[in-house]
Short mmCIF file of C-alpha atoms in Angstrom, two decimals:
data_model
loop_
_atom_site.label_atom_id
_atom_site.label_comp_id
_atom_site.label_asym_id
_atom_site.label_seq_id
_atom_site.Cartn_x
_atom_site.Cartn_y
_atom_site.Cartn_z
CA UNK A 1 -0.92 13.76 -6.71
CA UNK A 2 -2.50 11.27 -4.29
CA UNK A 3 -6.42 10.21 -4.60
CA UNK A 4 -8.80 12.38 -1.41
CA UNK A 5 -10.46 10.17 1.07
CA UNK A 6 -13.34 11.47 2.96
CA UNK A 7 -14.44 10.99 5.43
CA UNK A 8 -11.24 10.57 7.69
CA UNK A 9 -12.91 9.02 10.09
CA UNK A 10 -16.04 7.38 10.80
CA UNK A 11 -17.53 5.64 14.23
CA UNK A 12 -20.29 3.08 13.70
CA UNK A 13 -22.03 1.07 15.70
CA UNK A 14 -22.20 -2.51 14.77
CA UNK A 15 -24.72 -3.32 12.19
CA UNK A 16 -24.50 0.32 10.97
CA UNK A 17 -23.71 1.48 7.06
CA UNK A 18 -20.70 3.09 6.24
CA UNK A 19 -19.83 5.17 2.64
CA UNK A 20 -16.15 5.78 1.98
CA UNK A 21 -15.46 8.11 -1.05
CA UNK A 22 -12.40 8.79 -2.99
CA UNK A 23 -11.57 10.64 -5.37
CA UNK A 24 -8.67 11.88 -8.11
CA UNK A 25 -7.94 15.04 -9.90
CA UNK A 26 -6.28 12.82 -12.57
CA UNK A 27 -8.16 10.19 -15.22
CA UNK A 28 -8.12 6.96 -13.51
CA UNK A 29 -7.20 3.48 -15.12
CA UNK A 30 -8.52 1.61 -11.96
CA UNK A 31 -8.85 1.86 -8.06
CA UNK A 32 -7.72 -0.47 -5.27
CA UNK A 33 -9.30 -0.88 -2.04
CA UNK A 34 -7.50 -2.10 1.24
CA UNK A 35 -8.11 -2.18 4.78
CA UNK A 36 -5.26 -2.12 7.13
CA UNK A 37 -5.63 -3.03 11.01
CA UNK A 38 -2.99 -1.45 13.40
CA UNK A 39 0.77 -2.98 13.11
CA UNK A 40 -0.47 -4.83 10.33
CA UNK A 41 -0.32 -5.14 6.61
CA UNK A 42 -3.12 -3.62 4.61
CA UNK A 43 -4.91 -6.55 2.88
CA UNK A 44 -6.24 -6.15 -0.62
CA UNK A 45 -10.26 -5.80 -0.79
CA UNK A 46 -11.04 -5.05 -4.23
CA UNK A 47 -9.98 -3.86 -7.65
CA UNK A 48 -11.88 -1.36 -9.65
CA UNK A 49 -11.47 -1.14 -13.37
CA UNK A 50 -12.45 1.68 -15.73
CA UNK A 51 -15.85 1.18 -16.93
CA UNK A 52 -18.22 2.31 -14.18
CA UNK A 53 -18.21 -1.39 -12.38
CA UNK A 54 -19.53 -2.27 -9.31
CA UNK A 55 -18.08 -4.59 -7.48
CA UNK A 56 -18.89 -6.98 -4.30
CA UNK A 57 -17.49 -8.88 -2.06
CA UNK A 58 -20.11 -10.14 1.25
CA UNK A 59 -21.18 -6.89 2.83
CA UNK A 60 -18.47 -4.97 1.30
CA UNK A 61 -18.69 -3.99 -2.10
CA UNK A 62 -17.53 -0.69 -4.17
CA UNK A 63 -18.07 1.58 -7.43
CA UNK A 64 -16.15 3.25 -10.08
CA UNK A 65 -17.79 6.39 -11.93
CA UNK A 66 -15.29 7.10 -14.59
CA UNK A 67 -16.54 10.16 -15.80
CA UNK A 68 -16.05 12.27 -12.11
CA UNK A 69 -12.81 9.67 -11.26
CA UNK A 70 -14.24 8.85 -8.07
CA UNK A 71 -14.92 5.39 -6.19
CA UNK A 72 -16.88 4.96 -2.83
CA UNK A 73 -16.76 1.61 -0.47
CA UNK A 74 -19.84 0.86 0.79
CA UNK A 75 -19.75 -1.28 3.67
CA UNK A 76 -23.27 -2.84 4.98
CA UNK A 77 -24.00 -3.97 8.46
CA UNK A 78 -20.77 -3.43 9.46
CA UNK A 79 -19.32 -5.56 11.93
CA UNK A 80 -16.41 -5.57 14.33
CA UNK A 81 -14.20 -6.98 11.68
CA UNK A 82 -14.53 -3.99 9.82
CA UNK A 83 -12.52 -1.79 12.10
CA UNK A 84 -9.64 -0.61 10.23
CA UNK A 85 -8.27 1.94 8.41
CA UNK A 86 -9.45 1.88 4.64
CA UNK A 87 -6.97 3.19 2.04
CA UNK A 88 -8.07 3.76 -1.95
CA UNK A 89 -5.04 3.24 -4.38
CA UNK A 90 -5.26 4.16 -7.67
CA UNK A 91 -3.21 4.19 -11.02
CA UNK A 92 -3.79 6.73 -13.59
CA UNK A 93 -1.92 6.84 -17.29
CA UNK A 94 0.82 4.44 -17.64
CA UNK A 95 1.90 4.57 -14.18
CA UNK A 96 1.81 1.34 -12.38
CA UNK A 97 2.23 1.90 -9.34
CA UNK A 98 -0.64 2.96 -6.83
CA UNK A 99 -0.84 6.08 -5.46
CA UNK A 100 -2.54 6.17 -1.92
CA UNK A 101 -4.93 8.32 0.01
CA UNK A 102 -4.06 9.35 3.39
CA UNK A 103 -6.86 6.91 4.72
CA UNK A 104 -10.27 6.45 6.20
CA UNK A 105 -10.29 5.20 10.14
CA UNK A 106 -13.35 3.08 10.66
CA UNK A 107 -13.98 2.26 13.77
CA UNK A 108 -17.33 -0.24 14.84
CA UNK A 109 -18.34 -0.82 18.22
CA UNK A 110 -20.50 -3.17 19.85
CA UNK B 1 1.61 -20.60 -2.14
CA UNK B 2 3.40 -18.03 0.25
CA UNK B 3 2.68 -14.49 0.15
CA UNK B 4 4.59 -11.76 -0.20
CA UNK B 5 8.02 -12.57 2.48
CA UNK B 6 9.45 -9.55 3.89
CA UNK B 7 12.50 -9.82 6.00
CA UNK B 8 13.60 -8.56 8.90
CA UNK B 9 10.21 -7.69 10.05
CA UNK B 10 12.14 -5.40 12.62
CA UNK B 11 15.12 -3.57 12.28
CA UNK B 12 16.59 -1.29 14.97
CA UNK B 13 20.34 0.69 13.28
CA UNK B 14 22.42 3.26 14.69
CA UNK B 15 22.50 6.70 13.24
CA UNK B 16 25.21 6.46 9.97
CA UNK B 17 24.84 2.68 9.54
CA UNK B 18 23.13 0.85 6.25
CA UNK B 19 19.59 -0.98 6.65
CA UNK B 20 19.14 -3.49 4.59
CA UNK B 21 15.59 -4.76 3.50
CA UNK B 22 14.62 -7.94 1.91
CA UNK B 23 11.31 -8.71 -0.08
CA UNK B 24 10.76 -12.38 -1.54
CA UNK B 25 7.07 -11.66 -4.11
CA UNK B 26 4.78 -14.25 -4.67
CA UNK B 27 5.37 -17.13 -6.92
CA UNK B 28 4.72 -16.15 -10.46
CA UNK B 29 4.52 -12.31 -9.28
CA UNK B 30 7.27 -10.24 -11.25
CA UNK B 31 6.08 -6.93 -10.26
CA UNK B 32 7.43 -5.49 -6.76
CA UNK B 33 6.57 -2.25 -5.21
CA UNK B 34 8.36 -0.29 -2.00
CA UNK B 35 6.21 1.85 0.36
CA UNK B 36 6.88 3.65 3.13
CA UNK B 37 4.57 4.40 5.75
CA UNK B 38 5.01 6.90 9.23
CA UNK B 39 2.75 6.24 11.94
CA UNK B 40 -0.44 7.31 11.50
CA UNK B 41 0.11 7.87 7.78
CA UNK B 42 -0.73 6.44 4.25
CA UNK B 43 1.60 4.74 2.32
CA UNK B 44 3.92 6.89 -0.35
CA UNK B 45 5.25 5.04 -3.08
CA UNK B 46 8.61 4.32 -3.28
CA UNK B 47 10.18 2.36 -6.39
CA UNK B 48 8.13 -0.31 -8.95
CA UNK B 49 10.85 -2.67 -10.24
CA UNK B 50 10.43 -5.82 -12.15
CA UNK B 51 13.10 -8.66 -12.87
CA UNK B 52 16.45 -6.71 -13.03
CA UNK B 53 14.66 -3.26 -14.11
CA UNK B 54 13.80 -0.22 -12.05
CA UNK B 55 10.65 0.90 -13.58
CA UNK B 56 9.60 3.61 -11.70
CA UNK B 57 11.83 5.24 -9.21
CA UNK B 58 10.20 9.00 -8.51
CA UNK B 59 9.08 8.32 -5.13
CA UNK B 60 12.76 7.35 -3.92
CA UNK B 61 14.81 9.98 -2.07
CA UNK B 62 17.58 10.62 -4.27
CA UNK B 63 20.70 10.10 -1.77
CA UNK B 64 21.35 6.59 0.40
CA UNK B 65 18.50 5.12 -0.98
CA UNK B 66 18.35 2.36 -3.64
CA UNK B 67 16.76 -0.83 -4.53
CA UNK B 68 17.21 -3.78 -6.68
CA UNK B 69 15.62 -6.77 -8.27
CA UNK B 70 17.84 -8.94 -9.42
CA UNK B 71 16.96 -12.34 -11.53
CA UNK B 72 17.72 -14.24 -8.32
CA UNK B 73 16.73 -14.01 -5.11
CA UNK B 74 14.67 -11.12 -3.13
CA UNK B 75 14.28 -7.36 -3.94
CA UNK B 76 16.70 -5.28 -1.47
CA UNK B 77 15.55 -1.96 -0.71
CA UNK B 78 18.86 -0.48 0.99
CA UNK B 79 18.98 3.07 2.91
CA UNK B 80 23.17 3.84 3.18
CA UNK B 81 24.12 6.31 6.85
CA UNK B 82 20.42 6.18 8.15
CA UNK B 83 18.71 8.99 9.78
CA UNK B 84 16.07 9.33 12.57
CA UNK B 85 13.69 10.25 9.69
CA UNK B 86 14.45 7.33 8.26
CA UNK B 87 12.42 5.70 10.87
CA UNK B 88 8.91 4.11 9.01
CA UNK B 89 7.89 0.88 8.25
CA UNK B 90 8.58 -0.38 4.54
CA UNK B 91 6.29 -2.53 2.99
CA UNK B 92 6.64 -4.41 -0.32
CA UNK B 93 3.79 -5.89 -2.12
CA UNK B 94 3.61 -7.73 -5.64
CA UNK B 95 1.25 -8.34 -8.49
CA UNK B 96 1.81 -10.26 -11.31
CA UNK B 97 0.96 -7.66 -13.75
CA UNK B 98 -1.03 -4.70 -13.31
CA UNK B 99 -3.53 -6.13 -11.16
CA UNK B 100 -3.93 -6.31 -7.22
CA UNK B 101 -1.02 -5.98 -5.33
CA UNK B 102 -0.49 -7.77 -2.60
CA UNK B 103 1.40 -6.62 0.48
CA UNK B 104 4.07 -8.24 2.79
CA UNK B 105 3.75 -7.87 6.54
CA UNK B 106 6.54 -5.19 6.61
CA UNK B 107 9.82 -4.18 7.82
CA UNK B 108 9.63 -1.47 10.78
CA UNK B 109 12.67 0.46 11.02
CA UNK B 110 13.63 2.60 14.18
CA UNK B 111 16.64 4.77 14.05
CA UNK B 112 18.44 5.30 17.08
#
């Protein structure tokens, strides 16, 4: 069953704060962020262990709360960069593989 | 150190002919992973194989479709007698355990 994003889509303007939330029915091993720009391929942001870490990474950074299986991005004076569409993966038992959520559009504007 | 090589980055086949993708990982990466993606969509998982092992095949429709890894060369993720449906673009990406997974650029597939 795959992870739910919310919100699907967000417009910002630039220098704005976005939150991106995700969240499983199943007990999570760890979560993977991506962003993925139009025709492209998504590009790996962060990885999220068990254990309620928080992790950064410049403006963008993300947390993992174990106990309600749920990770948000938090993305800080955004910038035009940031457009994108933000997918969580996230692996749960002994599964390896990542299951994806359907995706967050993020669009920043000038 | 490439990344994750992913080849033919487009692929146009006739209705009832086989599509053959290829996926070269990163050095030192033994994990690969199919996706498929439809416009506008997320990605659905596919197949997880490692060297010469299908690990995880649930997300693989379970006629024309197949995939290998062998000890040489690049994954092949190959769809026999394609439909229009069949029409997505498949990435791969590889990790070299369970960590991130890094993705290749893609293979977009339109079924005429």
């Amino acid at each position: 069953q795959q992870p739910v994003q919310s919100p699907q889509a967000v417009i910002l303007r630039e220098g704005e704060d976005a939150v991106i939330n995700c969240s499983s029915s199943k007990a999570l091993y760890s979560v993977h962020w991506y962003r993925q720009k139009h025709g492209e391929a998504p590009v790996f942001l962060m990885i999220l262990l068990k254990g309620g870490e928080q992790k950064g990474h410049e403006k963008i950074s993300a947390s993992f709360n174990e106990k309600k299986q749920q990770s948000s991005l938090y993305l800080t004076a955004s910038q035009l960069s940031y457009s994108g569409t933000y997918f969580c993966g996230t692996e749960s038992g002994s599964a390896r593989q990542l299951t994806f959520g359907s995706g967050t559009q993020l669009t920043v504007l000038p | 150190n490439a990344g994750v090589m992913q080849n033919p980055r487009h692929l146009v086949r006739r209705r009832g002919q086989e599509a053959r993708l290829r996926c070269s990982p990163m050095k030192g990466h033994s994990h690969v992973y199919w996706y498929r993606q439809l416009p506008e969509e997320g990605l659905k998982f596919m197949v997880y194989l490692q060297k010469e092992n299908i690990i995880d095949e649930s997300g693989m429709p379970k006629e024309r479709f197949s995939a290998e890894f062998p000890k040489e060369g690049p994954s092949i993720l190959r769809i026999q007698q394609v439909v229009r449906g069949d029409s997505a673009a498949y990435f791969c990406a590889s990790s070299p355990s369970s960590s991130e997974a890094f993705f290749g650029q893609g293979t977009r597939l339109t079924v005429v």
